[in-house]
GROMACS .gro file of C-alpha atoms in nm:
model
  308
    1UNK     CA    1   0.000   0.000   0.000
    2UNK     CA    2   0.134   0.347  -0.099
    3UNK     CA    3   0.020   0.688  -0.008
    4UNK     CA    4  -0.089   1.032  -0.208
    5UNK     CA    5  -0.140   1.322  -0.033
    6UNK     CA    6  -0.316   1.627  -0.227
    7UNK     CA    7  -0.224   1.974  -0.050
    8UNK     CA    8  -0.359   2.308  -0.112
    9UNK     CA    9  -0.348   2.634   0.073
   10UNK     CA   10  -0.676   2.549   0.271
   11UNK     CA   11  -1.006   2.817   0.387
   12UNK     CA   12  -1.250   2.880   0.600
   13UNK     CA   13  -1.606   2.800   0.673
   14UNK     CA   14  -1.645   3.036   0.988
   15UNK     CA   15  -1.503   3.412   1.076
   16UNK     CA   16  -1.303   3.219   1.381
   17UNK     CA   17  -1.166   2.973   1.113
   18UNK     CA   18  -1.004   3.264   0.865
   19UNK     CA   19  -0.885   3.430   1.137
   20UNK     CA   20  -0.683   3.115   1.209
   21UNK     CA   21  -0.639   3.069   0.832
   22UNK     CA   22  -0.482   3.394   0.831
   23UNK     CA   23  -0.272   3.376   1.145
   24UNK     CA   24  -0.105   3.086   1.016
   25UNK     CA   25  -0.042   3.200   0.675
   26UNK     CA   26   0.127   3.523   0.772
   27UNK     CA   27   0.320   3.318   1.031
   28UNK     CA   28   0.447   3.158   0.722
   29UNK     CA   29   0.846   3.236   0.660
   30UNK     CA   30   0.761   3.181   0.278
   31UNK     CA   31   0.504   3.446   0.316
   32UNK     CA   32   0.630   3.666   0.516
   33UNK     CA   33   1.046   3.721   0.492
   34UNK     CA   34   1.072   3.801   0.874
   35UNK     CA   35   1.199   3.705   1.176
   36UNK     CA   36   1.002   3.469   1.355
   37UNK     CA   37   0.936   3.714   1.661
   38UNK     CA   38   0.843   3.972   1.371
   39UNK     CA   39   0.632   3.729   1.185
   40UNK     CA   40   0.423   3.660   1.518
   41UNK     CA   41   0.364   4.013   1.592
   42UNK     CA   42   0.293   4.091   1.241
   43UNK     CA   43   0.089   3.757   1.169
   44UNK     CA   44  -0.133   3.861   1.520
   45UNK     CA   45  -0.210   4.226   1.357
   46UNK     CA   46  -0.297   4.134   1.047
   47UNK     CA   47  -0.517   3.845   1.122
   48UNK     CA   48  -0.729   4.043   1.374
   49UNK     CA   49  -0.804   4.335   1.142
   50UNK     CA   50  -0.835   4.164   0.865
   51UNK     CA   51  -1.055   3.871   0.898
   52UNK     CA   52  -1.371   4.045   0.961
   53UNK     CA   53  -1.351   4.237   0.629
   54UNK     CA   54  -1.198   3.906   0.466
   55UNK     CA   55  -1.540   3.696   0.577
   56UNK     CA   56  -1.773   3.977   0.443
   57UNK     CA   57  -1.615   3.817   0.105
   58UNK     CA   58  -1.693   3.482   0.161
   59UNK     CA   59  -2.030   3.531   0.289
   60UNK     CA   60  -2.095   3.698  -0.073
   61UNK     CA   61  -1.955   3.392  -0.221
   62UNK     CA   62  -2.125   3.151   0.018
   63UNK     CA   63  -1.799   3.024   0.222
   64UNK     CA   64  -1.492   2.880   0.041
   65UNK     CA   65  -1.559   2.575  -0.175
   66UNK     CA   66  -1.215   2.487  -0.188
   67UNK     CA   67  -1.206   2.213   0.132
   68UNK     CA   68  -1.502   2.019  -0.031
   69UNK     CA   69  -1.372   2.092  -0.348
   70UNK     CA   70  -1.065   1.890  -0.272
   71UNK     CA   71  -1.249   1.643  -0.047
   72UNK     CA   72  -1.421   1.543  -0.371
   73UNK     CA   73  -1.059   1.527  -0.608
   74UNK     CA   74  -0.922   1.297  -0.362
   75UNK     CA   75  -1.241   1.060  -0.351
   76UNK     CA   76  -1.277   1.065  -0.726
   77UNK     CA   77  -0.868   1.012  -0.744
   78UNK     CA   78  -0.905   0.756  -0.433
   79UNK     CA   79  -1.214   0.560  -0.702
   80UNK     CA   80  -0.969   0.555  -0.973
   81UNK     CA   81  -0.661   0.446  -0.820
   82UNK     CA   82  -0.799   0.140  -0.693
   83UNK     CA   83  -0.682   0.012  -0.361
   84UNK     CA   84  -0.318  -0.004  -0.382
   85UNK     CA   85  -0.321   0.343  -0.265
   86UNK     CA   86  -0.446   0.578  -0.009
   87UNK     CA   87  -0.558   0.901  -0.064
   88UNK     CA   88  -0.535   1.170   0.186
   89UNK     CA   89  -0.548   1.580   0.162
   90UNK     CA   90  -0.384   1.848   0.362
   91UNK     CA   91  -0.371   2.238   0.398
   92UNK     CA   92  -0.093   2.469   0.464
   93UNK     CA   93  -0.331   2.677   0.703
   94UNK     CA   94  -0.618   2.483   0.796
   95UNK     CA   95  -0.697   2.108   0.916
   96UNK     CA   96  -0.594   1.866   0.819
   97UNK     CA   97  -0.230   1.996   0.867
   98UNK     CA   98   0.031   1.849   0.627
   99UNK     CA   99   0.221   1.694   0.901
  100UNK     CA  100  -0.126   1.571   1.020
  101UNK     CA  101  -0.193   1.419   0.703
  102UNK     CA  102   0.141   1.265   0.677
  103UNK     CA  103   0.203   1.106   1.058
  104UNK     CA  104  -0.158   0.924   0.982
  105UNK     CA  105  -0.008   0.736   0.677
  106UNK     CA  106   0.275   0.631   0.937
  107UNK     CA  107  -0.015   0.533   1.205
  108UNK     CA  108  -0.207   0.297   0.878
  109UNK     CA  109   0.156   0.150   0.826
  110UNK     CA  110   0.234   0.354   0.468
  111UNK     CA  111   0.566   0.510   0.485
  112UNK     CA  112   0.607   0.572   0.075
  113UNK     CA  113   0.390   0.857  -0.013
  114UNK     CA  114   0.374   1.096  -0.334
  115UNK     CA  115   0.285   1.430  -0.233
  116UNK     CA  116   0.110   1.650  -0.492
  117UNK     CA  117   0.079   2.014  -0.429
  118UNK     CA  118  -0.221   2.149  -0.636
  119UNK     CA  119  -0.030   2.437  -0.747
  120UNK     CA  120   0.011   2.354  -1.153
  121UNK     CA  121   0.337   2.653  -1.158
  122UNK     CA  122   0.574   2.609  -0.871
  123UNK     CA  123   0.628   2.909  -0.690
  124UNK     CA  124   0.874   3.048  -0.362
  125UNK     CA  125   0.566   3.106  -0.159
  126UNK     CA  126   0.353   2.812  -0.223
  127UNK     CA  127   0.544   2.492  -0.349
  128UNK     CA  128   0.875   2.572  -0.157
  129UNK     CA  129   0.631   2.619   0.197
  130UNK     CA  130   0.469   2.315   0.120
  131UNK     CA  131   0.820   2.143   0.066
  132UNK     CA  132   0.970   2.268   0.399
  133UNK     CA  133   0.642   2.134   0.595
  134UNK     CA  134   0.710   1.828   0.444
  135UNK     CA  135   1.082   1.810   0.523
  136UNK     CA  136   1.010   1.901   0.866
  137UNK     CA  137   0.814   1.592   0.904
  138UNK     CA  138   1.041   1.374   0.705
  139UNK     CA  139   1.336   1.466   0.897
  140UNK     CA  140   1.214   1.322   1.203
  141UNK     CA  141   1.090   0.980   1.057
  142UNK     CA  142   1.373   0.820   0.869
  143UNK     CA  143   1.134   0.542   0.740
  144UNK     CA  144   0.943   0.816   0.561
  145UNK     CA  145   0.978   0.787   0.156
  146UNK     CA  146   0.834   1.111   0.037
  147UNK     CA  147   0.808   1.193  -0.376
  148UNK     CA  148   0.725   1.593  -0.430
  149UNK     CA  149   0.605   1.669  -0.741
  150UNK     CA  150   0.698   2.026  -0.780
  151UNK     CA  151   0.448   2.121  -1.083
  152UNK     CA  152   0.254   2.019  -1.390
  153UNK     CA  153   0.184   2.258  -1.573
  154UNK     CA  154   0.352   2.137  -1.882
  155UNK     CA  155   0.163   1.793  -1.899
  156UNK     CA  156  -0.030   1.709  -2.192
  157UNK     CA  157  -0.298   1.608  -1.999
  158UNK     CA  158  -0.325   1.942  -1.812
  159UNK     CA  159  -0.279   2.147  -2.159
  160UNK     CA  160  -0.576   1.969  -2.268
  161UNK     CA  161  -0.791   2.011  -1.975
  162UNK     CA  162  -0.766   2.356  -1.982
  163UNK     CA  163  -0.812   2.380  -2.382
  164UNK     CA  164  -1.102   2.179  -2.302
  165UNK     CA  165  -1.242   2.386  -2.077
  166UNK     CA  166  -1.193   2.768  -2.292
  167UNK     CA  167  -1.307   2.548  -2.583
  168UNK     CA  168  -1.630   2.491  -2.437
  169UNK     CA  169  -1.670   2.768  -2.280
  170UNK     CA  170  -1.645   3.009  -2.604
  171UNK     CA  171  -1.897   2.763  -2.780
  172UNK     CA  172  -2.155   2.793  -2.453
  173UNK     CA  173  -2.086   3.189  -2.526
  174UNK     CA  174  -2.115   3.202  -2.853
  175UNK     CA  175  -1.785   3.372  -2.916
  176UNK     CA  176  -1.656   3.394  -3.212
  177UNK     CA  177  -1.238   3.466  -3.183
  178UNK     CA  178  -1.214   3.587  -2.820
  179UNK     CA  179  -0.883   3.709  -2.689
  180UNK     CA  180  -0.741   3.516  -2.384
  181UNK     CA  181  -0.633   3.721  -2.113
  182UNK     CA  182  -0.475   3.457  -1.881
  183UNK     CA  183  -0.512   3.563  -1.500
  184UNK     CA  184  -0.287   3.391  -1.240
  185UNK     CA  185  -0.226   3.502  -0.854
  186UNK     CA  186   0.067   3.797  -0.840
  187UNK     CA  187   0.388   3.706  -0.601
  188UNK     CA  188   0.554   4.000  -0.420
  189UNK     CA  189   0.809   4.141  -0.665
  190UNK     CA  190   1.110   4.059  -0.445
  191UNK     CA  191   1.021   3.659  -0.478
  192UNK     CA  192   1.053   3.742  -0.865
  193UNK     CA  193   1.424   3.935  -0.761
  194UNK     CA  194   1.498   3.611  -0.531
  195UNK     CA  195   1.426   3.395  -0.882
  196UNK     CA  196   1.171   3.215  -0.833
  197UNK     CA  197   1.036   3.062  -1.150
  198UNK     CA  198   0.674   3.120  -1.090
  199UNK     CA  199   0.655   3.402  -1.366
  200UNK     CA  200   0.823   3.227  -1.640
  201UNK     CA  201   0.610   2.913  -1.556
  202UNK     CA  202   0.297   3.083  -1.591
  203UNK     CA  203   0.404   3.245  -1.941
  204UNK     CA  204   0.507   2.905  -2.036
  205UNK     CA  205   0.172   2.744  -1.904
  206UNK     CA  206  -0.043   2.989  -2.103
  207UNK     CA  207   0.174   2.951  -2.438
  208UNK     CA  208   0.127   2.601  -2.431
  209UNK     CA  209  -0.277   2.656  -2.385
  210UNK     CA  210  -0.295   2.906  -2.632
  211UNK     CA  211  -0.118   2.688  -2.903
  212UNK     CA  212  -0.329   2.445  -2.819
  213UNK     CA  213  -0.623   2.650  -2.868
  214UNK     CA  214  -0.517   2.860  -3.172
  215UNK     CA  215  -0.624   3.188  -2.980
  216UNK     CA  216  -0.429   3.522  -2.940
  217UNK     CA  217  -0.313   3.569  -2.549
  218UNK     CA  218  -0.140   3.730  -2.277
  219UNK     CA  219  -0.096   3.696  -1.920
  220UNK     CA  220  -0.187   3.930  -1.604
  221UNK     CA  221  -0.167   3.886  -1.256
  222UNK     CA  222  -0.486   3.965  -1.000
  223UNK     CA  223  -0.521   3.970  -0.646
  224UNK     CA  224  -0.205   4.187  -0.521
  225UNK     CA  225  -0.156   4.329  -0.118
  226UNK     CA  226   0.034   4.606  -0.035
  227UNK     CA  227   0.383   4.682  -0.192
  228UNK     CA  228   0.538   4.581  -0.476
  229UNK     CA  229   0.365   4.242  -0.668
  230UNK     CA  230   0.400   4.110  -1.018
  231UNK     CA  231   0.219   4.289  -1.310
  232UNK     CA  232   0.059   4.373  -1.529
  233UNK     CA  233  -0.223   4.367  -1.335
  234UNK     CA  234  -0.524   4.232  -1.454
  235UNK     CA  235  -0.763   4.561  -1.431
  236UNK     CA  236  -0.485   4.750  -1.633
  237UNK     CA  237  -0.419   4.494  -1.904
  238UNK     CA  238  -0.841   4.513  -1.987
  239UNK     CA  239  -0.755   4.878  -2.021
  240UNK     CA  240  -0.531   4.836  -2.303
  241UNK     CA  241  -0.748   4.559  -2.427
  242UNK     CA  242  -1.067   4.752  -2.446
  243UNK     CA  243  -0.841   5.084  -2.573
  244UNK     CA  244  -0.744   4.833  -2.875
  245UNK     CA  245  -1.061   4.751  -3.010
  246UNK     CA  246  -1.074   4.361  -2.874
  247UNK     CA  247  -1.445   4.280  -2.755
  248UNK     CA  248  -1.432   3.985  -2.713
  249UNK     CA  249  -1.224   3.878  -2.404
  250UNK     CA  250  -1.216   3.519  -2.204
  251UNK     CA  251  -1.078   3.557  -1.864
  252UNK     CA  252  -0.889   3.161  -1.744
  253UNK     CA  253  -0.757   3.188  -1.389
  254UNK     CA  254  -0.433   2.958  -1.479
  255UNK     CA  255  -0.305   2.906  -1.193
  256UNK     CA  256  -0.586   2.762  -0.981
  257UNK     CA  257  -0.729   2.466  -1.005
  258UNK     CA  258  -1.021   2.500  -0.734
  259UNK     CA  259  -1.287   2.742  -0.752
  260UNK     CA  260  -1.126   3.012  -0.391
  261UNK     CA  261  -1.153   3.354  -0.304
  262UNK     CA  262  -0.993   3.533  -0.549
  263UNK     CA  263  -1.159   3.314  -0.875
  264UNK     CA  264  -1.515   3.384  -0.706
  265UNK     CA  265  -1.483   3.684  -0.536
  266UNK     CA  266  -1.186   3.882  -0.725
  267UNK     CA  267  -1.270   3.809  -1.059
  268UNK     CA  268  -1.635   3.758  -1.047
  269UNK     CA  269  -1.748   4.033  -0.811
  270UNK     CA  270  -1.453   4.290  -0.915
  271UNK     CA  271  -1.249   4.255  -1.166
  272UNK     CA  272  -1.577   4.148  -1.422
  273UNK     CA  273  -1.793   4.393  -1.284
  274UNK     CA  274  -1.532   4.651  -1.344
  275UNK     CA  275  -1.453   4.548  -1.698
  276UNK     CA  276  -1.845   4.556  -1.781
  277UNK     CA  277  -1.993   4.841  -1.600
  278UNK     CA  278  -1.674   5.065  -1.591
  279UNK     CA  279  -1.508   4.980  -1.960
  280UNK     CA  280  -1.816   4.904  -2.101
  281UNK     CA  281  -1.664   4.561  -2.268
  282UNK     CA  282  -1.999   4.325  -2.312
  283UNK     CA  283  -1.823   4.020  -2.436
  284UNK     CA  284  -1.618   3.882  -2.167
  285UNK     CA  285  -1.620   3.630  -1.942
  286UNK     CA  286  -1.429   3.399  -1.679
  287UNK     CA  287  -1.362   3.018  -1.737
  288UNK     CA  288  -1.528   2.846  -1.423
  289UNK     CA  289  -1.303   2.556  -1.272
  290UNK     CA  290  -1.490   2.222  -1.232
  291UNK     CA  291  -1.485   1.987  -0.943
  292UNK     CA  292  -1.354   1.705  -0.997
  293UNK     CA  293  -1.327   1.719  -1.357
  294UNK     CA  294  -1.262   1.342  -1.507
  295UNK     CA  295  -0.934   1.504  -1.710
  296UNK     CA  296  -0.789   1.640  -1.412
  297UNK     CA  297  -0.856   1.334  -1.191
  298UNK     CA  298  -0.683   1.170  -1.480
  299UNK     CA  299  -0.380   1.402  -1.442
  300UNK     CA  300  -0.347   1.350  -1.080
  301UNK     CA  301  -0.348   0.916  -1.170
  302UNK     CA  302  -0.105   0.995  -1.428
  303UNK     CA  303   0.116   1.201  -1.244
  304UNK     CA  304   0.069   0.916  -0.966
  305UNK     CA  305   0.216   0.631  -1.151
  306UNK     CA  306   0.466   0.817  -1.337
  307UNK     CA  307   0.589   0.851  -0.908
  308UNK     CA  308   0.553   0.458  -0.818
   0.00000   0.00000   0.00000
């Protein structure tokens, strides 16, 4: 018996959960390049002024999905792997804990385990946390076999899931020849300086999508905090978009793979609104992300065995 262990960044169903949530994630080193004694402090601040204005968000989304949402990938990916495996999930900031996850393997006996972060572009302050929680716990049980997979973004089988997906999504919308305006999470710009790969990944990712879909693109980054993040930022890249005559404009969040936050609150309740009400552009719209889907259940069994 062998193990796989799906782990995203985790949410929130009440305002004492995301206050946790937040705690934790601002505790993170990987988030936040502090000390730990200026992490704390820093972590304590902005987790108790931010959470209340955080949940008014995901009560106008109804809660996060993305907990069930990855319940339900690791039964479907748990029905097609059959029993020789066991299928767990973890969060960076919510329960079930990685190194919860992983020491309940070691209490079922299963010591080799392939460890899947759902992040398709690796990045400083999501893969490389997710790594050191794992290390942590590996270092202190010798008998632990642990297999990372870093990203997979340039599978075939996740090209064509997300081709897939725009493809039928123009066709429900009756577009014609939209323009793809790739949208993926921003990274501080000194994570960038530091060299992590996450930019380049993401222009790679969307290339490869694009070919595969035939359809003129470019990529812009959305849901930014305070000081300097990645651009260009998605608002200002519809500027340009609308200011050059394209009116026809399909919005795919590339680097999520779960419907969260900031696919159904930044894009769909700002970033949509804006471009419709405030630039006027009629023809646009954001690919949704399915649960589950059968190709990306498939990717996760491919990426599985490629491991063992």
């Amino acid at each position: 018996m062998k193990g796989v262990l799906l782990i995203d960044m985790g949410g929130a169903n009440t305002p004492k959960e995301l206050k946790l949530f937040l705690s934790r994630m601002f505790n993170d080193p990987f988030i936040l390049p502090f000390g730990k004694s200026v992490r704390h402090i820093l972590s304590f601040i902005i987790s108790n002024t931010r959470y209340k204005k955080s949940w008014k968000k995901y009560e106008l989304i109804g809660g996060s999905p993305i907990i069930d949402a990855t319940r339900q990938t690791m039964t479907s990916l748990q029905q097609q792997l059959g029993e020789k495996y066991t299928v767990k999930m973890a969060f960076s900031y919510s329960s079930p804990l990685i190194k919860e996850s992983l020491n309940s393997f070691l209490m079922e006996g299963i010591n080799e385990i392939t460890v899947i972060p759902l992040y398709p572009q690796a990045s400083i302050s999501t893969t490389s946390s997710v790594e050191k929680d794992v290390n942590d716990v590996v270092s202190k049980n010798i008998d632990l076999k642990v297999k990372l997979v870093k990203e997979f973004y340039y599978r075939d089988t996740y090209v064509n899931y997300w081709s897939n997906l725009i493809t039928n999504h123009i066709k429900i919308n009756n577009y014609t020849h939209p323009y793809l305006l790739f949208s993926a999470h921003s990274i501080p710009q000194y994570l960038a300086e530091k060299g992590d790969t996450y930019p380049q990944t993401i222009e790679q990712s969307a290339l490869l999508i694009a070919k595969k879909t035939g359809l003129a693109y470019q990529c812009a980054y959305q849901s930014k905090m305070t000081g300097k993040w990645m651009g260009p930022d998605t608002k200002e890249s519809l500027k340009k978009l609308d200011e050059s005559g394209i009116d026809e404009i399909v919005i795919v969040p590339i680097s999520f793979v779960n419907e969260n936050l900031e696919t159904m609150y930044d894009l769909d309740h700002d970033i949509l609104p804006f471009a419709k009400n405030i630039l006027n552009i009629q023809k646009i719209s954001r690919v949704k992300i399915p649960v589950a889907d059968t190709q990306f259940i498939n990717l996760l069994s491919e990426i599985v065995t490629l491991n063992n």
